[in-house]
Amino acid sequence: MSGPGSRTRVGNYELGKTLGEGSFAKVKYARNVQTGDSVAIKILNKDQVLRHKMVEQIQREISTMKLIKHPNVVNLYEVMASKTKIYMVIEFVDGGELFDKIVNNGRLREDDARRYFQQLVNAVDYCHSRGVYHRDLKPENLLLDSFGVLKVSDFGLSAFAPQIRDGLLHTACGTPNYVAPEVLSAKGYDGAKADIWSCGVILFVLMAGYLPFDDSNLMTLYKKISKADFMCPSWFSSGAKKLITRILEPNPLKRITIPEILQNEWFLKGYKPPEFEQEEEVSLDDVDAVFNDSEEHLVKERKEKPESMNAFALISSSQGFNLGNLFEKQMGLVKRETRFSSQRPPNEIMSRIEEAAKPLGFNVRKHKYKMKLQGDKTGRKGHLSVATEVFEVAPSLHMVELRKTGGDTLEFHKFYKSFSSGLKDIVWKSEGSTEENK
């Protein structure tokens, strides 16, 4: 969280650290100053929305999202805007990504995998019944709350700007590993059938601990997906194998549908239909206001100098105090973000990061105390991109945070290894901390 001099307020919310970043949106943690409730705020850049002629679509998607209230879908509470940004206030889900469970502990037991899959299918079924398709279902979009309940994020907000012609979608979006063959072939596709395919890949990953289709060569990967060329491991029960084979059917017309999945014997084991009340009244006034630029929804942002961190935020994110880190060290685990401290002035830190990144083939964009590094080689999952930000911890101590915002997590780690060796002399090591600790 930012320190007293530089907190950013948006409406009733005080913005904290960045939780995630996408191609044209970023998500920040925030607290409602009146109620103390935690939320996440998705921040979209208005210019980009206008530039890509996405206003009507975003307005429609956001209105639909507000109407979707389901225990397995991340909730959208309200929408605000400033002159340059659109703020979507969404449910804050604090149990991490479902995928991290697999990274940490390996594949799930079949019963556990089935329980998450049932919740995923419930969420997808509900949204489809409201005419909303996800189109980019992948592990990063599957979050768990503190009770271990699955929450699908970004429903309906993933495919801003799909070109809808003849009732079919025409954008190949998403991580190729999870994407249906008909989406890759760019022939236009049915959003519902494509979502079902992705659910099948997710179920496979939960139970196998690895992807059904994987290849470092994109063309080979596309071929495998288009022929559904995969093998179920020996430990899958025959019921699971049968269901996965019916979901990962390359011909969308022959692929199993959700009503059929809901009658499948393997799926039904221990199945609980979702219980929730439909709320009577949902107001869409805020959505209209945002897009009509009405005064009441134009909020002002306030902020100066590098954001400073208070002791609590620092402790929870610092190497020594973060219990998560202890476990990760033992697991040799791959994370999507990392941080280090430095006693050098922020401008020097910024220029040193730039110097270290350039020889590794990165293009650098700077803005105040933030920097975007974009890899110019296409990696396994598109360009590796990294966001960095410098925070002030004390007058002469800064913390630098690096987050992977695109590309492959393992590649990020390879990059960080060579990158950090170029920064050795500006990294501050406290007494007793060893290089191994980084």
Coordinates of N, CA and C in Angstrom, one line a residue, residues 29 38 54 64 74 94 151 158 176 206 230 246 274 288 292 308 316 335-336 341-342 346 351 362 383 396 413 418 438:
Y29 N -5.0 -3.8 -6.2 CA -5.7 -4.1 -5.0 C -6.2 -2.7 -4.5
S38 N -12.0 -5.0 1.1 CA -11.0 -5.2 0.1 C -11.7 -5.4 -1.3
M54 N -14.0 0.1 -29.3 CA -14.5 -0.9 -28.5 C -15.6 -0.4 -27.5
T64 N -23.5 -6.6 -19.0 CA -23.8 -8.0 -18.8 C -23.1 -8.6 -17.6
V74 N -16.1 -14.2 -10.6 CA -15.6 -13.0 -9.9 C -16.6 -11.9 -10.2
D94 N -8.6 -13.9 -2.8 CA -7.3 -13.9 -2.1 C -6.6 -15.2 -2.0
K151 N -13.2 -19.4 -8.5 CA -13.8 -18.2 -9.1 C -13.2 -17.9 -10.5
S158 N -12.6 -10.9 -21.6 CA -11.3 -11.3 -22.1 C -11.2 -10.9 -23.6
P176 N -2.3 -20.4 -26.9 CA -2.6 -21.5 -27.8 C -2.9 -22.8 -27.2
L206 N -5.3 -30.4 -14.6 CA -5.5 -30.6 -13.2 C -5.2 -32.1 -12.8
F230 N -3.4 -36.3 -28.5 CA -2.9 -36.3 -27.1 C -3.2 -37.7 -26.5
R246 N -14.3 -36.8 -25.2 CA -15.5 -36.2 -25.9 C -15.4 -34.7 -25.9
P274 N -25.1 -25.6 -8.1 CA -24.8 -24.3 -7.4 C -26.0 -23.7 -6.7
D288 N -23.7 3.4 -17.8 CA -24.1 4.4 -18.7 C -23.4 5.7 -18.5
N292 N -21.1 8.0 -20.9 CA -21.6 9.3 -21.3 C -20.7 10.4 -20.7
S308 N 5.4 5.2 -2.0 CA 6.2 4.7 -0.8 C 5.4 3.6 -0.2
S316 N 5.1 -7.8 4.4 CA 4.4 -8.9 3.8 C 5.0 -9.3 2.4
K335 N 8.0 -18.3 -9.9 CA 7.0 -17.3 -9.7 C 6.9 -16.4 -10.8
R336 N 5.8 -15.6 -10.9 CA 5.7 -14.7 -12.0 C 6.2 -13.3 -11.6
S341 N 16.0 -5.1 -3.2 CA 16.1 -3.7 -2.7 C 17.4 -3.1 -3.1
S342 N 17.4 -1.8 -3.1 CA 18.7 -1.1 -3.5 C 18.8 0.2 -2.8
P346 N 16.6 6.4 -7.2 CA 15.7 5.8 -8.1 C 16.1 6.0 -9.6
S351 N 18.1 3.7 -14.7 CA 19.0 3.6 -15.9 C 19.8 2.3 -15.9
F362 N 15.9 -6.6 -25.1 CA 14.6 -6.1 -24.7 C 14.4 -4.6 -25.2
H383 N 5.9 -12.8 -27.1 CA 7.0 -12.1 -26.5 C 7.0 -12.1 -25.0
S396 N 16.4 6.5 1.8 CA 17.5 6.0 1.0 C 17.5 4.6 0.6
H413 N 12.1 -16.6 -15.8 CA 13.2 -17.0 -14.8 C 14.6 -17.0 -15.5
S418 N 20.0 -14.0 -15.9 CA 21.0 -13.2 -16.6 C 20.9 -11.7 -16.3
K438 N 18.0 -14.9 -3.1 CA 17.3 -14.2 -4.2 C 16.5 -15.1 -5.0

